[in-house]
PDB file of N, CA and C in Angstrom:
ATOM      1  N   LEU Z  23       0.858  -1.171   0.000  1.00 68.00           N
ATOM      2  CA  LEU Z  23       0.000   0.000   0.000  1.00 68.00           C
ATOM      3  C   LEU Z  23       0.905   1.234   0.000  1.00 68.00           C
ATOM      4  N   THR Z  24       0.769   2.015  -1.018  1.00 78.00           N
ATOM      5  CA  THR Z  24       1.558   3.244  -1.119  1.00 78.00           C
ATOM      6  C   THR Z  24       0.719   4.392  -0.605  1.00 78.00           C
ATOM      7  N   LEU Z  25       1.300   5.122   0.306  1.00 79.00           N
ATOM      8  CA  LEU Z  25       0.592   6.250   0.904  1.00 79.00           C
ATOM      9  C   LEU Z  25       1.341   7.535   0.554  1.00 79.00           C
ATOM     10  N   GLU Z  26       0.645   8.412  -0.137  1.00 85.00           N
ATOM     11  CA  GLU Z  26       1.240   9.708  -0.494  1.00 85.00           C
ATOM     12  C   GLU Z  26       0.702  10.765   0.450  1.00 85.00           C
ATOM     13  N   TYR Z  27       1.610  11.565   0.977  1.00 87.00           N
ATOM     14  CA  TYR Z  27       1.187  12.587   1.920  1.00 87.00           C
ATOM     15  C   TYR Z  27       2.081  13.823   1.788  1.00 87.00           C
ATOM     16  N   VAL Z  28       1.557  14.920   2.310  1.00 91.00           N
ATOM     17  CA  VAL Z  28       2.295  16.178   2.325  1.00 91.00           C
ATOM     18  C   VAL Z  28       2.264  16.687   3.764  1.00 91.00           C
ATOM     19  N   LEU Z  29       3.437  16.979   4.313  1.00 92.00           N
ATOM     20  CA  LEU Z  29       3.541  17.547   5.651  1.00 92.00           C
ATOM     21  C   LEU Z  29       3.914  19.010   5.533  1.00 92.00           C
ATOM     22  N   GLN Z  30       3.253  19.842   6.349  1.00 92.00           N
ATOM     23  CA  GLN Z  30       3.550  21.278   6.302  1.00 92.00           C
ATOM     24  C   GLN Z  30       3.361  21.837   7.706  1.00 92.00           C
ATOM     25  N   PRO Z  31       4.349  22.566   8.204  1.00 92.00           N
ATOM     26  CA  PRO Z  31       4.192  23.173   9.533  1.00 92.00           C
ATOM     27  C   PRO Z  31       3.238  24.357   9.472  1.00 92.00           C
ATOM     28  N   THR Z  32       2.607  24.643  10.603  1.00 90.00           N
ATOM     29  CA  THR Z  32       1.738  25.826  10.673  1.00 90.00           C
ATOM     30  C   THR Z  32       2.597  27.087  10.700  1.00 90.00           C
ATOM     31  N   ASP Z  33       1.964  28.234  10.564  1.00 90.00           N
ATOM     32  CA  ASP Z  33       2.694  29.500  10.567  1.00 90.00           C
ATOM     33  C   ASP Z  33       3.430  29.727  11.883  1.00 90.00           C
ATOM     34  N   LYS Z  34       2.826  29.308  12.993  1.00 89.00           N
ATOM     35  CA  LYS Z  34       3.482  29.464  14.306  1.00 89.00           C
ATOM     36  C   LYS Z  34       4.593  28.443  14.492  1.00 89.00           C
ATOM     37  N   GLY Z  35       4.521  27.361  13.772  1.00 86.00           N
ATOM     38  CA  GLY Z  35       5.536  26.326  13.879  1.00 86.00           C
ATOM     39  C   GLY Z  35       5.319  25.366  15.037  1.00 86.00           C
ATOM     40  N   ASP Z  36       4.158  25.450  15.710  1.00 92.00           N
ATOM     41  CA  ASP Z  36       3.912  24.567  16.849  1.00 92.00           C
ATOM     42  C   ASP Z  36       3.207  23.267  16.453  1.00 92.00           C
ATOM     43  N   LYS Z  37       2.705  23.202  15.249  1.00 93.00           N
ATOM     44  CA  LYS Z  37       1.998  22.008  14.778  1.00 93.00           C
ATOM     45  C   LYS Z  37       2.432  21.689  13.356  1.00 93.00           C
ATOM     46  N   VAL Z  38       2.214  20.417  12.997  1.00 94.00           N
ATOM     47  CA  VAL Z  38       2.487  19.987  11.630  1.00 94.00           C
ATOM     48  C   VAL Z  38       1.183  19.451  11.054  1.00 94.00           C
ATOM     49  N   LEU Z  39       0.810  19.934   9.900  1.00 93.00           N
ATOM     50  CA  LEU Z  39      -0.405  19.470   9.232  1.00 93.00           C
ATOM     51  C   LEU Z  39      -0.030  18.405   8.200  1.00 93.00           C
ATOM     52  N   ALA Z  40      -0.842  17.371   8.132  1.00 90.00           N
ATOM     53  CA  ALA Z  40      -0.597  16.299   7.164  1.00 90.00           C
ATOM     54  C   ALA Z  40      -1.796  16.208   6.226  1.00 90.00           C
ATOM     55  N   GLN Z  41      -1.507  16.072   4.954  1.00 88.00           N
ATOM     56  CA  GLN Z  41      -2.552  15.905   3.953  1.00 88.00           C
ATOM     57  C   GLN Z  41      -2.250  14.615   3.195  1.00 88.00           C
ATOM     58  N   ILE Z  42      -3.227  13.694   3.197  1.00 85.00           N
ATOM     59  CA  ILE Z  42      -3.048  12.412   2.516  1.00 85.00           C
ATOM     60  C   ILE Z  42      -3.633  12.531   1.115  1.00 85.00           C
ATOM     61  N   LYS Z  43      -2.855  12.105   0.112  1.00 85.00           N
ATOM     62  CA  LYS Z  43      -3.280  12.271  -1.281  1.00 85.00           C
ATOM     63  C   LYS Z  43      -4.186  11.127  -1.759  1.00 85.00           C
ATOM     64  N   ASN Z  44      -3.766   9.877  -1.600  1.00 80.00           N
ATOM     65  CA  ASN Z  44      -4.555   8.745  -2.099  1.00 80.00           C
ATOM     66  C   ASN Z  44      -5.126   7.974  -0.900  1.00 80.00           C
ATOM     67  N   SER Z  45      -6.160   8.538  -0.321  1.00 81.00           N
ATOM     68  CA  SER Z  45      -6.651   8.011   0.950  1.00 81.00           C
ATOM     69  C   SER Z  45      -7.665   6.878   0.817  1.00 81.00           C
ATOM     70  N   SER Z  46      -8.165   6.602  -0.373  1.00 83.00           N
ATOM     71  CA  SER Z  46      -9.227   5.595  -0.496  1.00 83.00           C
ATOM     72  C   SER Z  46      -8.742   4.193  -0.100  1.00 83.00           C
ATOM     73  N   ASP Z  47      -7.546   3.797  -0.530  1.00 80.00           N
ATOM     74  CA  ASP Z  47      -7.018   2.489  -0.145  1.00 80.00           C
ATOM     75  C   ASP Z  47      -6.769   2.414   1.355  1.00 80.00           C
ATOM     76  N   MET Z  48      -6.259   3.490   1.932  1.00 81.00           N
ATOM     77  CA  MET Z  48      -5.995   3.533   3.370  1.00 81.00           C
ATOM     78  C   MET Z  48      -7.307   3.478   4.143  1.00 81.00           C
ATOM     79  N   GLN Z  49      -8.315   4.185   3.661  1.00 86.00           N
ATOM     80  CA  GLN Z  49      -9.621   4.166   4.328  1.00 86.00           C
ATOM     81  C   GLN Z  49     -10.216   2.756   4.302  1.00 86.00           C
ATOM     82  N   THR Z  50     -10.052   2.079   3.192  1.00 89.00           N
ATOM     83  CA  THR Z  50     -10.548   0.707   3.094  1.00 89.00           C
ATOM     84  C   THR Z  50      -9.819  -0.198   4.078  1.00 89.00           C
ATOM     85  N   LEU Z  51      -8.515  -0.069   4.164  1.00 87.00           N
ATOM     86  CA  LEU Z  51      -7.727  -0.874   5.094  1.00 87.00           C
ATOM     87  C   LEU Z  51      -8.152  -0.620   6.538  1.00 87.00           C
ATOM     88  N   VAL Z  52      -8.232   0.634   6.917  1.00 89.00           N
ATOM     89  CA  VAL Z  52      -8.620   0.980   8.287  1.00 89.00           C
ATOM     90  C   VAL Z  52     -10.052   0.530   8.562  1.00 89.00           C
ATOM     91  N   SER Z  53     -10.924   0.735   7.622  1.00 92.00           N
ATOM     92  CA  SER Z  53     -12.320   0.337   7.786  1.00 92.00           C
ATOM     93  C   SER Z  53     -12.449  -1.173   7.978  1.00 92.00           C
ATOM     94  N   ASP Z  54     -11.787  -1.940   7.123  1.00 92.00           N
ATOM     95  CA  ASP Z  54     -11.835  -3.404   7.241  1.00 92.00           C
ATOM     96  C   ASP Z  54     -11.233  -3.881   8.560  1.00 92.00           C
ATOM     97  N   THR Z  55     -10.132  -3.267   8.961  1.00 93.00           N
ATOM     98  CA  THR Z  55      -9.471  -3.648  10.212  1.00 93.00           C
ATOM     99  C   THR Z  55     -10.364  -3.360  11.406  1.00 93.00           C
ATOM    100  N   LEU Z  56     -10.950  -2.181  11.446  1.00 93.00           N
ATOM    101  CA  LEU Z  56     -11.826  -1.824  12.565  1.00 93.00           C
ATOM    102  C   LEU Z  56     -13.092  -2.680  12.581  1.00 93.00           C
ATOM    103  N   THR Z  57     -13.642  -2.929  11.417  1.00 92.00           N
ATOM    104  CA  THR Z  57     -14.843  -3.770  11.350  1.00 92.00           C
ATOM    105  C   THR Z  57     -14.548  -5.147  11.918  1.00 92.00           C
ATOM    106  N   TYR Z  58     -13.450  -5.737  11.491  1.00 90.00           N
ATOM    107  CA  TYR Z  58     -13.084  -7.062  12.001  1.00 90.00           C
ATOM    108  C   TYR Z  58     -12.811  -7.015  13.505  1.00 90.00           C
ATOM    109  N   ALA Z  59     -12.135  -5.960  13.960  1.00 92.00           N
ATOM    110  CA  ALA Z  59     -11.814  -5.841  15.383  1.00 92.00           C
ATOM    111  C   ALA Z  59     -13.080  -5.744  16.230  1.00 92.00           C
ATOM    112  N   PHE Z  60     -14.091  -5.044  15.742  1.00 91.00           N
ATOM    113  CA  PHE Z  60     -15.338  -4.920  16.498  1.00 91.00           C
ATOM    114  C   PHE Z  60     -16.198  -6.178  16.382  1.00 91.00           C
ATOM    115  N   LEU Z  61     -16.143  -6.863  15.262  1.00 92.00           N
ATOM    116  CA  LEU Z  61     -16.974  -8.052  15.068  1.00 92.00           C
ATOM    117  C   LEU Z  61     -16.373  -9.313  15.670  1.00 92.00           C
ATOM    118  N   LYS Z  62     -15.057  -9.368  15.815  1.00 91.00           N
ATOM    119  CA  LYS Z  62     -14.381 -10.573  16.286  1.00 91.00           C
ATOM    120  C   LYS Z  62     -14.922 -11.071  17.629  1.00 91.00           C
ATOM    121  N   PRO Z  63     -15.098 -10.215  18.642  1.00 90.00           N
ATOM    122  CA  PRO Z  63     -15.630 -10.725  19.912  1.00 90.00           C
ATOM    123  C   PRO Z  63     -17.031 -11.328  19.766  1.00 90.00           C
ATOM    124  N   GLN Z  64     -17.872 -10.730  18.955  1.00 92.00           N
ATOM    125  CA  GLN Z  64     -19.222 -11.264  18.758  1.00 92.00           C
ATOM    126  C   GLN Z  64     -19.171 -12.595  18.021  1.00 92.00           C
ATOM    127  N   ILE Z  65     -18.293 -12.702  17.032  1.00 91.00           N
ATOM    128  CA  ILE Z  65     -18.142 -13.966  16.295  1.00 91.00           C
ATOM    129  C   ILE Z  65     -17.670 -15.067  17.238  1.00 91.00           C
ATOM    130  N   GLU Z  66     -16.680 -14.756  18.079  1.00 92.00           N
ATOM    131  CA  GLU Z  66     -16.178 -15.753  19.026  1.00 92.00           C
ATOM    132  C   GLU Z  66     -17.255 -16.139  20.031  1.00 92.00           C
ATOM    133  N   LYS Z  67     -18.034 -15.163  20.490  1.00 93.00           N
ATOM    134  CA  LYS Z  67     -19.126 -15.440  21.431  1.00 93.00           C
ATOM    135  C   LYS Z  67     -20.144 -16.369  20.787  1.00 93.00           C
ATOM    136  N   ASN Z  68     -20.481 -16.116  19.534  1.00 93.00           N
ATOM    137  CA  ASN Z  68     -21.433 -16.970  18.817  1.00 93.00           C
ATOM    138  C   ASN Z  68     -20.881 -18.380  18.635  1.00 93.00           C
ATOM    139  N   GLN Z  69     -19.587 -18.502  18.359  1.00 94.00           N
ATOM    140  CA  GLN Z  69     -18.985 -19.825  18.196  1.00 94.00           C
ATOM    141  C   GLN Z  69     -19.043 -20.612  19.499  1.00 94.00           C
ATOM    142  N   VAL Z  70     -18.746 -19.954  20.615  1.00 94.00           N
ATOM    143  CA  VAL Z  70     -18.805 -20.620  21.918  1.00 94.00           C
ATOM    144  C   VAL Z  70     -20.240 -21.029  22.229  1.00 94.00           C
ATOM    145  N   GLN Z  71     -21.170 -20.140  21.941  1.00 94.00           N
ATOM    146  CA  GLN Z  71     -22.584 -20.439  22.197  1.00 94.00           C
ATOM    147  C   GLN Z  71     -23.064 -21.610  21.336  1.00 94.00           C
ATOM    148  N   ASN Z  72     -22.655 -21.653  20.077  1.00 94.00           N
ATOM    149  CA  ASN Z  72     -23.035 -22.763  19.205  1.00 94.00           C
ATOM    150  C   ASN Z  72     -22.438 -24.070  19.692  1.00 94.00           C
ATOM    151  N   LEU Z  73     -21.200 -24.036  20.168  1.00 94.00           N
ATOM    152  CA  LEU Z  73     -20.550 -25.229  20.692  1.00 94.00           C
ATOM    153  C   LEU Z  73     -21.284 -25.742  21.925  1.00 94.00           C
ATOM    154  N   GLU Z  74     -21.653 -24.835  22.833  1.00 94.00           N
ATOM    155  CA  GLU Z  74     -22.391 -25.234  24.034  1.00 94.00           C
ATOM    156  C   GLU Z  74     -23.756 -25.814  23.677  1.00 94.00           C
ATOM    157  N   THR Z  75     -24.426 -25.220  22.699  1.00 94.00           N
ATOM    158  CA  THR Z  75     -25.723 -25.734  22.260  1.00 94.00           C
ATOM    159  C   THR Z  75     -25.572 -27.125  21.660  1.00 94.00           C
ATOM    160  N   THR Z  76     -24.525 -27.327  20.873  1.00 94.00           N
ATOM    161  CA  THR Z  76     -24.280 -28.637  20.273  1.00 94.00           C
ATOM    162  C   THR Z  76     -24.012 -29.680  21.347  1.00 94.00           C
ATOM    163  N   LYS Z  77     -23.215 -29.321  22.341  1.00 94.00           N
ATOM    164  CA  LYS Z  77     -22.929 -30.253  23.429  1.00 94.00           C
ATOM    165  C   LYS Z  77     -24.202 -30.594  24.199  1.00 94.00           C
ATOM    166  N   ALA Z  78     -25.035 -29.590  24.477  1.00 93.00           N
ATOM    167  CA  ALA Z  78     -26.286 -29.824  25.195  1.00 93.00           C
ATOM    168  C   ALA Z  78     -27.205 -30.744  24.388  1.00 93.00           C
ATOM    169  N   ASN Z  79     -27.268 -30.519  23.080  1.00 93.00           N
ATOM    170  CA  ASN Z  79     -28.094 -31.376  22.225  1.00 93.00           C
ATOM    171  C   ASN Z  79     -27.576 -32.807  22.211  1.00 93.00           C
ATOM    172  N   MET Z  80     -26.258 -32.958  22.194  1.00 94.00           N
ATOM    173  CA  MET Z  80     -25.685 -34.301  22.197  1.00 94.00           C
ATOM    174  C   MET Z  80     -25.986 -35.011  23.516  1.00 94.00           C
ATOM    175  N   ARG Z  81     -25.885 -34.291  24.639  1.00 93.00           N
ATOM    176  CA  ARG Z  81     -26.213 -34.897  25.937  1.00 93.00           C
ATOM    177  C   ARG Z  81     -27.676 -35.301  25.992  1.00 93.00           C
ATOM    178  N   ARG Z  82     -28.560 -34.425  25.478  1.00 93.00           N
ATOM    179  CA  ARG Z  82     -29.994 -34.726  25.478  1.00 93.00           C
ATOM    180  C   ARG Z  82     -30.290 -35.929  24.588  1.00 93.00           C
ATOM    181  N   ASN Z  83     -29.659 -35.975  23.412  1.00 93.00           N
ATOM    182  CA  ASN Z  83     -29.862 -37.110  22.513  1.00 93.00           C
ATOM    183  C   ASN Z  83     -29.350 -38.401  23.141  1.00 93.00           C
ATOM    184  N   ASN Z  84     -28.224 -38.326  23.837  1.00 93.00           N
ATOM    185  CA  ASN Z  84     -27.668 -39.503  24.497  1.00 93.00           C
ATOM    186  C   ASN Z  84     -28.613 -39.983  25.594  1.00 93.00           C
ATOM    187  N   THR Z  85     -29.159 -39.047  26.371  1.00 93.00           N
ATOM    188  CA  THR Z  85     -30.116 -39.403  27.423  1.00 93.00           C
ATOM    189  C   THR Z  85     -31.370 -40.029  26.825  1.00 93.00           C
ATOM    190  N   ASP Z  86     -31.874 -39.456  25.747  1.00 93.00           N
ATOM    191  CA  ASP Z  86     -33.059 -40.016  25.078  1.00 93.00           C
ATOM    192  C   ASP Z  86     -32.774 -41.420  24.552  1.00 93.00           C
ATOM    193  N   TYR Z  87     -31.582 -41.609  23.980  1.00 94.00           N
ATOM    194  CA  TYR Z  87     -31.213 -42.912  23.452  1.00 94.00           C
ATOM    195  C   TYR Z  87     -31.170 -43.945  24.567  1.00 94.00           C
ATOM    196  N   LEU Z  88     -30.547 -43.594  25.692  1.00 93.00           N
ATOM    197  CA  LEU Z  88     -30.462 -44.526  26.811  1.00 93.00           C
ATOM    198  C   LEU Z  88     -31.841 -44.843  27.378  1.00 93.00           C
ATOM    199  N   ALA Z  89     -32.712 -43.860  27.456  1.00 93.00           N
ATOM    200  CA  ALA Z  89     -34.079 -44.086  27.947  1.00 93.00           C
ATOM    201  C   ALA Z  89     -34.834 -45.008  26.998  1.00 93.00           C
ATOM    202  N   ASN Z  90     -34.684 -44.780  25.700  1.00 94.00           N
ATOM    203  CA  ASN Z  90     -35.360 -45.636  24.718  1.00 94.00           C
ATOM    204  C   ASN Z  90     -34.812 -47.059  24.766  1.00 94.00           C
ATOM    205  N   GLU Z  91     -33.508 -47.179  24.956  1.00 94.00           N
ATOM    206  CA  GLU Z  91     -32.894 -48.501  25.037  1.00 94.00           C
ATOM    207  C   GLU Z  91     -33.402 -49.249  26.271  1.00 94.00           C
ATOM    208  N   ALA Z  92     -33.514 -48.546  27.399  1.00 93.00           N
ATOM    209  CA  ALA Z  92     -34.030 -49.171  28.624  1.00 93.00           C
ATOM    210  C   ALA Z  92     -35.485 -49.573  28.448  1.00 93.00           C
ATOM    211  N   ALA Z  93     -36.278 -48.737  27.804  1.00 94.00           N
ATOM    212  CA  ALA Z  93     -37.687 -49.064  27.568  1.00 94.00           C
ATOM    213  C   ALA Z  93     -37.804 -50.270  26.641  1.00 94.00           C
ATOM    214  N   LEU Z  94     -36.941 -50.356  25.640  1.00 94.00           N
ATOM    215  CA  LEU Z  94     -36.956 -51.496  24.723  1.00 94.00           C
ATOM    216  C   LEU Z  94     -36.592 -52.782  25.453  1.00 94.00           C
ATOM    217  N   GLU Z  95     -35.572 -52.711  26.308  1.00 93.00           N
ATOM    218  CA  GLU Z  95     -35.186 -53.898  27.081  1.00 93.00           C
ATOM    219  C   GLU Z  95     -36.309 -54.323  28.011  1.00 93.00           C
ATOM    220  N   ALA Z  96     -37.001 -53.367  28.631  1.00 93.00           N
ATOM    221  CA  ALA Z  96     -38.124 -53.690  29.512  1.00 93.00           C
ATOM    222  C   ALA Z  96     -39.254 -54.325  28.724  1.00 93.00           C
ATOM    223  N   ALA Z  97     -39.517 -53.809  27.537  1.00 93.00           N
ATOM    224  CA  ALA Z  97     -40.579 -54.376  26.703  1.00 93.00           C
ATOM    225  C   ALA Z  97     -40.225 -55.788  26.262  1.00 93.00           C
ATOM    226  N   GLU Z  98     -38.957 -56.007  25.908  1.00 92.00           N
ATOM    227  CA  GLU Z  98     -38.518 -57.344  25.504  1.00 92.00           C
ATOM    228  C   GLU Z  98     -38.632 -58.320  26.674  1.00 92.00           C
ATOM    229  N   ALA Z  99     -38.285 -57.864  27.881  1.00 91.00           N
ATOM    230  CA  ALA Z  99     -38.397 -58.720  29.059  1.00 91.00           C
ATOM    231  C   ALA Z  99     -39.852 -59.040  29.351  1.00 91.00           C
ATOM    232  N   ALA Z 100     -40.724 -58.059  29.202  1.00 92.00           N
ATOM    233  CA  ALA Z 100     -42.157 -58.286  29.417  1.00 92.00           C
ATOM    234  C   ALA Z 100     -42.706 -59.251  28.385  1.00 92.00           C
ATOM    235  N   ASN Z 101     -42.281 -59.128  27.142  1.00 91.00           N
ATOM    236  CA  ASN Z 101     -42.731 -60.049  26.096  1.00 91.00           C
ATOM    237  C   ASN Z 101     -42.236 -61.468  26.369  1.00 91.00           C
ATOM    238  N   ALA Z 102     -40.990 -61.586  26.830  1.00 89.00           N
ATOM    239  CA  ALA Z 102     -40.442 -62.901  27.140  1.00 89.00           C
ATOM    240  C   ALA Z 102     -41.211 -63.529  28.296  1.00 89.00           C
ATOM    241  N   ALA Z 103     -41.536 -62.744  29.302  1.00 88.00           N
ATOM    242  CA  ALA Z 103     -42.311 -63.259  30.439  1.00 88.00           C
ATOM    243  C   ALA Z 103     -43.706 -63.674  29.989  1.00 88.00           C
ATOM    244  N   ALA Z 104     -44.301 -62.871  29.135  1.00 89.00           N
ATOM    245  CA  ALA Z 104     -45.641 -63.210  28.631  1.00 89.00           C
ATOM    246  C   ALA Z 104     -45.590 -64.480  27.801  1.00 89.00           C
ATOM    247  N   ASP Z 105     -44.538 -64.660  27.023  1.00 85.00           N
ATOM    248  CA  ASP Z 105     -44.388 -65.873  26.217  1.00 85.00           C
ATOM    249  C   ASP Z 105     -44.260 -67.103  27.113  1.00 85.00           C
ATOM    250  N   GLU Z 106     -43.511 -66.959  28.221  1.00 84.00           N
ATOM    251  CA  GLU Z 106     -43.360 -68.076  29.150  1.00 84.00           C
ATOM    252  C   GLU Z 106     -44.686 -68.441  29.790  1.00 84.00           C
ATOM    253  N   VAL Z 107     -45.426 -67.422  30.206  1.00 82.00           N
ATOM    254  CA  VAL Z 107     -46.742 -67.682  30.808  1.00 82.00           C
ATOM    255  C   VAL Z 107     -47.661 -68.333  29.789  1.00 82.00           C
ATOM    256  N   LEU Z 108     -47.633 -67.880  28.587  1.00 81.00           N
ATOM    257  CA  LEU Z 108     -48.477 -68.443  27.529  1.00 81.00           C
ATOM    258  C   LEU Z 108     -48.058 -69.868  27.228  1.00 81.00           C
ATOM    259  N   ALA Z 109     -46.749 -70.126  27.176  1.00 79.00           N
ATOM    260  CA  ALA Z 109     -46.266 -71.488  26.913  1.00 79.00           C
ATOM    261  C   ALA Z 109     -46.667 -72.423  28.049  1.00 79.00           C
ATOM    262  N   GLU Z 110     -46.608 -71.964  29.292  1.00 75.00           N
ATOM    263  CA  GLU Z 110     -46.997 -72.796  30.429  1.00 75.00           C
ATOM    264  C   GLU Z 110     -48.489 -73.106  30.399  1.00 75.00           C
ATOM    265  N   SER Z 111     -49.279 -72.100  30.004  1.00 74.00           N
ATOM    266  CA  SER Z 111     -50.713 -72.341  29.970  1.00 74.00           C
ATOM    267  C   SER Z 111     -51.082 -73.312  28.856  1.00 74.00           C
ATOM    268  N   TYR Z 112     -50.340 -73.360  27.751  1.00 73.00           N
ATOM    269  CA  TYR Z 112     -50.595 -74.320  26.697  1.00 73.00           C
ATOM    270  C   TYR Z 112     -50.148 -75.725  27.115  1.00 73.00           C
ATOM    271  N   GLU Z 113     -49.105 -75.799  27.950  1.00 69.00           N
ATOM    272  CA  GLU Z 113     -48.643 -77.115  28.408  1.00 69.00           C
ATOM    273  C   GLU Z 113     -49.691 -77.770  29.300  1.00 69.00           C
ATOM    274  N   GLU Z 114     -50.500 -77.012  29.991  1.00 63.00           N
ATOM    275  CA  GLU Z 114     -51.519 -77.564  30.871  1.00 63.00           C
ATOM    276  C   GLU Z 114     -52.597 -78.264  30.067  1.00 63.00           C
ATOM    277  N   TYR Z 115     -52.836 -77.869  28.873  1.00 61.00           N
ATOM    278  CA  TYR Z 115     -53.894 -78.472  28.052  1.00 61.00           C
ATOM    279  C   TYR Z 115     -53.340 -79.615  27.320  1.00 61.00           C
TER     280      TYR Z 115
END
């Protein structure tokens, strides 16, 4: 990035004035840098929040899976018990 400027002291000589000639590229650079600097914390916050939400969903899905698995095992045990009772009642006849 080439920056052209002119420096000139004031009449009193206590200050120096600067005039930038091709400022559009510099303005774009500063604008992009500041935009990213202000947005970066929000982006990071959103990433952390998304990660926490994903972890919570995974824990909930795991809990649901375990509950469904336990219910399936209970149903299978109940069916097996019912089959035994039914088989015993047929043996009596």
